[in-house]
GROMACS .gro file of C-alpha atoms in nm:
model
  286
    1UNK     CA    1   2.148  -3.173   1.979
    2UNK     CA    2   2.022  -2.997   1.639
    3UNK     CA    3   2.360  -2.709   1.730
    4UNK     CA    4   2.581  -3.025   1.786
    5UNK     CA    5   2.504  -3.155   1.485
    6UNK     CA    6   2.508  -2.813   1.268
    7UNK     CA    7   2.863  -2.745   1.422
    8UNK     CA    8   2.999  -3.139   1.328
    9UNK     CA    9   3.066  -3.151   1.737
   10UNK     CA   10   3.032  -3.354   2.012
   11UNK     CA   11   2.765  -3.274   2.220
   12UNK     CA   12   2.817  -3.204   2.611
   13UNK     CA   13   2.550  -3.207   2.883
   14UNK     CA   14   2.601  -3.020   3.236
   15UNK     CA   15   2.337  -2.970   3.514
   16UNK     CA   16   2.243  -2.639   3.595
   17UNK     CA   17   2.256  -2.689   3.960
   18UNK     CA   18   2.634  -2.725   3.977
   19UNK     CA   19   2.787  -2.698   4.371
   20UNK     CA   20   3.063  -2.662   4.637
   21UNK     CA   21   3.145  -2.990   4.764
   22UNK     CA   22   3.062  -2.993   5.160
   23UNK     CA   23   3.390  -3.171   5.236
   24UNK     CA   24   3.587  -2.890   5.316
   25UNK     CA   25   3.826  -2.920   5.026
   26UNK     CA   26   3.778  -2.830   4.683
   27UNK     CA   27   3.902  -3.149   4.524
   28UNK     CA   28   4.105  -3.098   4.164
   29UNK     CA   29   3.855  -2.926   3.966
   30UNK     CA   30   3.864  -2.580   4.148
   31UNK     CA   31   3.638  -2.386   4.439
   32UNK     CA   32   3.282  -2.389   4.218
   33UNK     CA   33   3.328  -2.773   4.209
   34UNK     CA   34   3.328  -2.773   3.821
   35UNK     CA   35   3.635  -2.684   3.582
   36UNK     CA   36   3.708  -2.670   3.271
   37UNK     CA   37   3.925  -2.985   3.303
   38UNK     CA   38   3.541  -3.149   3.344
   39UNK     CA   39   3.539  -3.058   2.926
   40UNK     CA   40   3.902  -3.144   2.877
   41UNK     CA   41   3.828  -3.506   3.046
   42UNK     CA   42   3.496  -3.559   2.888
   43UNK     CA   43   3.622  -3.488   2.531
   44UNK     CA   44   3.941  -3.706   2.531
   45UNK     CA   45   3.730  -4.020   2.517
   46UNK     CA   46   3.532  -3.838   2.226
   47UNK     CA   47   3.862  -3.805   2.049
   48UNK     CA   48   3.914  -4.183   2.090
   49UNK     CA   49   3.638  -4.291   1.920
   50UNK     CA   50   3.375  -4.328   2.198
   51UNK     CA   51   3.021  -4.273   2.187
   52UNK     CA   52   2.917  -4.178   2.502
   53UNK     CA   53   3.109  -4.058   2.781
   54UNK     CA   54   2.971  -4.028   3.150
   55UNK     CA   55   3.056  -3.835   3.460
   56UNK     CA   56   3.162  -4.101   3.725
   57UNK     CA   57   3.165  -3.875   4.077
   58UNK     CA   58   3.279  -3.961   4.393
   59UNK     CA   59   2.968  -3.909   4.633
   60UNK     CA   60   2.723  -4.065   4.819
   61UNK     CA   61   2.517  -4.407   4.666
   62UNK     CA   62   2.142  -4.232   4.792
   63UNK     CA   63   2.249  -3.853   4.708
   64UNK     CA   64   2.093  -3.956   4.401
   65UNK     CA   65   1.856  -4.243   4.471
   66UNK     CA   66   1.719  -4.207   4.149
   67UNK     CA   67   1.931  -4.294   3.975
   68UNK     CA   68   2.066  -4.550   4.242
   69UNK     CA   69   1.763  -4.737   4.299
   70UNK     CA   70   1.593  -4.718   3.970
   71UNK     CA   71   1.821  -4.647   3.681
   72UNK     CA   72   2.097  -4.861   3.798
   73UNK     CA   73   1.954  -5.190   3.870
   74UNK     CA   74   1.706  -5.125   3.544
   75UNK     CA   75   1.979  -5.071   3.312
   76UNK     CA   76   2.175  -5.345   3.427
   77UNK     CA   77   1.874  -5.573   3.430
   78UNK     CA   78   1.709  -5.503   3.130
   79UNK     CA   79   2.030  -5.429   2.881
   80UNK     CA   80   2.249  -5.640   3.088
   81UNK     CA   81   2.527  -5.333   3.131
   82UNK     CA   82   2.688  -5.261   3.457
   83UNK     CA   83   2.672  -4.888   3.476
   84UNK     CA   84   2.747  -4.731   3.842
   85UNK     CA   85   2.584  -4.405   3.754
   86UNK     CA   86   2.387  -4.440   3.434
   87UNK     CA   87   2.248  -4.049   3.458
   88UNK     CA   88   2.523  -3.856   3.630
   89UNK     CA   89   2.353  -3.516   3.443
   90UNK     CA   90   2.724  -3.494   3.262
   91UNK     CA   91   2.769  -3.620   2.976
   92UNK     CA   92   2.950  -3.575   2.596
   93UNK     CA   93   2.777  -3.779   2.336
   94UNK     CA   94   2.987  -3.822   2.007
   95UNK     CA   95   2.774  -3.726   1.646
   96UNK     CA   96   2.702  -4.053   1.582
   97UNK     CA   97   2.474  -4.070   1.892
   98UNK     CA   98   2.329  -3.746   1.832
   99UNK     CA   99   2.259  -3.910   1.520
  100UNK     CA  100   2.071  -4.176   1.650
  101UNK     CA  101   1.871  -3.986   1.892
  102UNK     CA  102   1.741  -3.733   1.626
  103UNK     CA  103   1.644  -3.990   1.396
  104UNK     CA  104   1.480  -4.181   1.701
  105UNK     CA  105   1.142  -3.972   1.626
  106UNK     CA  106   0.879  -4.236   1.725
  107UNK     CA  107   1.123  -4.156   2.092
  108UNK     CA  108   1.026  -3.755   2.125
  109UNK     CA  109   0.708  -3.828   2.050
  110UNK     CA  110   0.613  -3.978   2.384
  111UNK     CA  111   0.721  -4.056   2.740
  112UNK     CA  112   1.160  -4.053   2.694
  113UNK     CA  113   1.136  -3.744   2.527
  114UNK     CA  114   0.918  -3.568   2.709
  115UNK     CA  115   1.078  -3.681   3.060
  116UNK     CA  116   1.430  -3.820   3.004
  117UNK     CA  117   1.687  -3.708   2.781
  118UNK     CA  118   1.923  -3.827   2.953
  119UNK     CA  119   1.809  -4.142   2.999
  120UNK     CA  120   1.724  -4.179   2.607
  121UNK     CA  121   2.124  -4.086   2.580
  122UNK     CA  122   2.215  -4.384   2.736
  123UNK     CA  123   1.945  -4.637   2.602
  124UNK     CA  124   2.006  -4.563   2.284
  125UNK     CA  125   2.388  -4.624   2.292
  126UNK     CA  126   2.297  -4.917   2.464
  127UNK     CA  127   2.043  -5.063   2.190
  128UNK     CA  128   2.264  -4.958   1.914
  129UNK     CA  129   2.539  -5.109   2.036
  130UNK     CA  130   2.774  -4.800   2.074
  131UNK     CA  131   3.086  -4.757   2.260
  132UNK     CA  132   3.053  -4.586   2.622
  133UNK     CA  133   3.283  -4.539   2.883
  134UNK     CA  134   3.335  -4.364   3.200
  135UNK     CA  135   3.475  -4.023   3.287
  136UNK     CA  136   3.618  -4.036   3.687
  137UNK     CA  137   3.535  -3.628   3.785
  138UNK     CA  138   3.601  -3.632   4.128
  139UNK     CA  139   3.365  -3.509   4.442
  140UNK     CA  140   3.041  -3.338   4.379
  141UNK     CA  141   2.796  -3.227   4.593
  142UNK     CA  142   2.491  -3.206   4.383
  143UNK     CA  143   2.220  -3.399   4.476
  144UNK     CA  144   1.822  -3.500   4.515
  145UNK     CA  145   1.691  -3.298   4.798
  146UNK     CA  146   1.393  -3.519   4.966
  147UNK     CA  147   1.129  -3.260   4.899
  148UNK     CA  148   1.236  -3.254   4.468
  149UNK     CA  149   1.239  -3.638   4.460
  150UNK     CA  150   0.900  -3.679   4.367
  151UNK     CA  151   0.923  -3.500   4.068
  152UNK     CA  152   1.266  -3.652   3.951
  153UNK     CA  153   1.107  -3.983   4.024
  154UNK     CA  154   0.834  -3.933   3.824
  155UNK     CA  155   1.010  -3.760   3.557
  156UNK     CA  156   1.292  -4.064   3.506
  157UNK     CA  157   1.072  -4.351   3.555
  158UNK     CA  158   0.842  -4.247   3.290
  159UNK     CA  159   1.132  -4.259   3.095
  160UNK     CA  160   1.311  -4.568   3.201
  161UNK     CA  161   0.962  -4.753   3.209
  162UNK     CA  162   0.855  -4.642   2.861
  163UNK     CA  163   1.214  -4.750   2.733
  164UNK     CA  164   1.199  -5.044   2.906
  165UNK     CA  165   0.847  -5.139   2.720
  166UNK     CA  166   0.989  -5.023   2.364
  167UNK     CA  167   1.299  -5.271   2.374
  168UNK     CA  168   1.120  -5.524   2.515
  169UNK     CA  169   1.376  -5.774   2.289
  170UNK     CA  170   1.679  -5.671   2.544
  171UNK     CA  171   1.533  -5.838   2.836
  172UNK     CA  172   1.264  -6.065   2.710
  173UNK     CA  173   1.584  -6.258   2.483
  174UNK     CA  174   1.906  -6.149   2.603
  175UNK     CA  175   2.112  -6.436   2.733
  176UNK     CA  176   2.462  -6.236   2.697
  177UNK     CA  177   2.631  -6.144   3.027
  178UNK     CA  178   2.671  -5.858   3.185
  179UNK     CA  179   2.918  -5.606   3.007
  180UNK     CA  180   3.056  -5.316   3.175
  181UNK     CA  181   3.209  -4.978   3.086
  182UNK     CA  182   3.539  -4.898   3.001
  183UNK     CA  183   3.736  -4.662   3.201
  184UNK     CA  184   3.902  -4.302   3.054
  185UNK     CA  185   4.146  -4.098   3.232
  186UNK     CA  186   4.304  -4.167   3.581
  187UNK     CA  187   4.099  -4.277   3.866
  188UNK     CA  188   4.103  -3.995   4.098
  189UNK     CA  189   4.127  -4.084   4.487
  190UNK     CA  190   3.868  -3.870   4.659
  191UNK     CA  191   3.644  -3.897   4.994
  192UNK     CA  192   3.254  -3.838   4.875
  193UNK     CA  193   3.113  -3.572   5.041
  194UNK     CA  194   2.921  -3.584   5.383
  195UNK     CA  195   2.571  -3.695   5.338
  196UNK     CA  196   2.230  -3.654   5.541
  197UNK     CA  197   1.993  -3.946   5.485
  198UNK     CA  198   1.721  -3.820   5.638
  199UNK     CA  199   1.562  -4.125   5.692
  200UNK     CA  200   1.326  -4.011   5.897
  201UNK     CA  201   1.158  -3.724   5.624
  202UNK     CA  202   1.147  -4.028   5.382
  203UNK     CA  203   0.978  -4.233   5.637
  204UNK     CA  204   0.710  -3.913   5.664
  205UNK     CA  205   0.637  -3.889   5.293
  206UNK     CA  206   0.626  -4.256   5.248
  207UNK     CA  207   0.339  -4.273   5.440
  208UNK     CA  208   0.157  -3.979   5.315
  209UNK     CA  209   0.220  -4.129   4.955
  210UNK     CA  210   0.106  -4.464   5.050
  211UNK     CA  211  -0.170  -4.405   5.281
  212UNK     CA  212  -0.346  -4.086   4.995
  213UNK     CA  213  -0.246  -4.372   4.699
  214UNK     CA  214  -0.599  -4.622   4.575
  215UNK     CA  215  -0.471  -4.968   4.706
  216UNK     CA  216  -0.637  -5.130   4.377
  217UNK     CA  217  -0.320  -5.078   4.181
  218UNK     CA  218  -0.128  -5.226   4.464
  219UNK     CA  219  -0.360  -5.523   4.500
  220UNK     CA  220  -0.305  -5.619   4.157
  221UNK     CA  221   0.064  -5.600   4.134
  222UNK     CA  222   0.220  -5.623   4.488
  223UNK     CA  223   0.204  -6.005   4.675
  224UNK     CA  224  -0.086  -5.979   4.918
  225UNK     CA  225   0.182  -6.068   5.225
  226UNK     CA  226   0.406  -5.767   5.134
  227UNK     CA  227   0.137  -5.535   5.039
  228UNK     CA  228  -0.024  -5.590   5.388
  229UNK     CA  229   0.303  -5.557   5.582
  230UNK     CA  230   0.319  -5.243   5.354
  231UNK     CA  231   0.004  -5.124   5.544
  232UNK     CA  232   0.107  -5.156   5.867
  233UNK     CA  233   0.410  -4.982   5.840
  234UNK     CA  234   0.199  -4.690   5.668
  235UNK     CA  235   0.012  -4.691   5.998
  236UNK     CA  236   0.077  -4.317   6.156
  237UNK     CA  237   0.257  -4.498   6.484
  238UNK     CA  238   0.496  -4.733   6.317
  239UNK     CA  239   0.807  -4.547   6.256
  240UNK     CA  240   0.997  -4.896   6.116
  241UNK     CA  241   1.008  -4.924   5.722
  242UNK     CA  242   1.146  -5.260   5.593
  243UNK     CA  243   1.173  -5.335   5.281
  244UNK     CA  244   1.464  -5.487   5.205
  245UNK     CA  245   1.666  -5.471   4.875
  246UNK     CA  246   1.535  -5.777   4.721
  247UNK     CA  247   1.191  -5.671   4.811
  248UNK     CA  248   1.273  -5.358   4.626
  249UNK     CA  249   1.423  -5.531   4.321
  250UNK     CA  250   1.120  -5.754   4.354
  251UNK     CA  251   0.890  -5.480   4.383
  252UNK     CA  252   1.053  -5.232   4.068
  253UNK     CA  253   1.002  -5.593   3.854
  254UNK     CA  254   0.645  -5.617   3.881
  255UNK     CA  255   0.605  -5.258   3.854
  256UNK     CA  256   0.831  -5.292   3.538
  257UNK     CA  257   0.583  -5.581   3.383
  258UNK     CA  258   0.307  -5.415   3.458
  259UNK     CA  259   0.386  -5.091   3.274
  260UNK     CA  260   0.448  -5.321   3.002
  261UNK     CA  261   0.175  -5.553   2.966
  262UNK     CA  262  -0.091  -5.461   3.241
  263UNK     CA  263  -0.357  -5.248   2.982
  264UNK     CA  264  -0.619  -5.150   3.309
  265UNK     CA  265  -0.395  -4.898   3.471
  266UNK     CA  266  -0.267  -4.549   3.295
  267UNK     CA  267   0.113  -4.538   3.293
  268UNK     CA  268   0.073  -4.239   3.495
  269UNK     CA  269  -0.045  -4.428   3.795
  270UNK     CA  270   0.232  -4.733   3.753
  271UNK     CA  271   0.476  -4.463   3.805
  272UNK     CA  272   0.255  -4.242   4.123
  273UNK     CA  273   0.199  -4.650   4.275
  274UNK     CA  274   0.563  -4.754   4.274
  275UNK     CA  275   0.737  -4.394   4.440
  276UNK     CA  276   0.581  -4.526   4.793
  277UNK     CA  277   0.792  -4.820   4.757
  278UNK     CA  278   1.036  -4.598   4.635
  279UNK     CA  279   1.060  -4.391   4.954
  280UNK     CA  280   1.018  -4.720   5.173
  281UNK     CA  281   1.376  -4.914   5.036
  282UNK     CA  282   1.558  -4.545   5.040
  283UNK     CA  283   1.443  -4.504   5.375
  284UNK     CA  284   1.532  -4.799   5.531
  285UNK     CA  285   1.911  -4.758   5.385
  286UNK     CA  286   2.126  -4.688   5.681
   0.00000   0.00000   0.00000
């Protein structure tokens, strides 16, 4: 950000982890699955006066289920802004963002900025009102591999969660609808590529998470009906996990409240109690 702003340019974000799709085609942006056109589109919007511009990739709604499950229905929810992949891990941010980020100091100082730049990207265009559209890219195979997940989990709710609890105004007042994101460049027609649930290694580690996790947390925050079907399907010869997408939403609220306001638990635990339920909604998603 500091080089963005010494060179008076907008600043771009890509993921280090950049990959051939598995579709069998390479799609418009070359055999590596990233081009230069990725710069060219991501700029133009920059040109035009936008603030922040995101990715928008054709794949698979769980190859991230990060950002699917939590980001998604969070930003919407709390800032009342409909974006379909809120942390793509490409981005360009104009100056005036970078701006605003930089000066944001009380924000490096604790849980966004030492977990989630990307996330503070996006939540502070969002509270200051800036412009942000969306970039279509094409197919990408990148994704969250289910052995990673805990530690992207637990690196992007701490810092949807904290900024969550710092704008508190957004969602305790707002009575706006929901806005969405404009759209720059063509809309490029693309299959996602192939993807493996793996339901079944989700189902695993949700039960090592939940059964190895204190149930005091859980007791305090989860309805006592859910919490106990919970249990059951934790039990080492139930191989069903139900939780349903309201239950999830349901679930990701309280959790969201009591990162907030609930004083007797360390953030750290909100965050370690709510991947189980995590891994239960991904893993029932067929």
């Amino acid at each position: 950000m500091i080089t963005a702003t010494r060179y008076r340019a907008p600043l771009i974000l890509l993921p280090p982890n950049l990959q051939l799709p598995d579709t069998g085609h390479q799609g418009p942006f070359g055999p590596d699955g990233f081009s230069p056109e990725w710069i060219e589109r991501l700029l133009t919007p920059m040109n035009q006066g936008q603030d922040l511009a995101l990715a928008r990739f054709s794949r698979h709604p769980l190859a991230q289920p990060v950002e699917s499950m939590l980001v998604f229905p969070v930003i919407g929810a709390v800032f009342g802004f409909r974006l379909r992949q809120p942390i793509p891990g490409v981005f360009a941010a104009s100056q005036r963002l970078v701006h605003k980020c930089l000066a944001a100091t009380d924000l490096w100082a604790g849980d966004t900025g030492a977990y989630g730049v990307d996330v503070m990207l996006v939540t502070r265009a969002l509270v200051e009102e800036l412009t942000i559209c969306e970039v279509p890219l094409g197919p990408v195979s990148f994704r969250h591999e289910v052995g990673k997940l805990k530690a992207v989990f637990h690196q992007v709710a701490h810092a949807v969660l904290s900024e969550v609890a710092l704008n508190e105004h957004n969602w305790l007042d707002r009575e706006a609808p929901f806005r969405m994101a404009s759209v720059s460049g063509p809309r490029l027609e693309s299959d996602p590529p192939d993807y493996d649930l793996r339901s079944d290694s989700l189902r695993r580690r949700f039960k090592l998470e939940f059964n190895h996790f204190d149930d005091t947390l859980f007791r305090a925050i989860i309805p006592d009906d859910l919490r106990e079907r919970m249990e059951r399907q934790a039990d080492a010869n139930n191989n069903g996990i139900l939780l349903s997408a309201d239950e999830w939403i349901l679930i990701l609220r309280r959790f969201l409240l009591a990162y907030k306001f609930e004083n007797g638990f360390h953030p750290d635990d909100i965050v370690d109690g709510l991947f189980p339920f995590f891994l239960s909604g991904a893993g029932a998603f067929e």
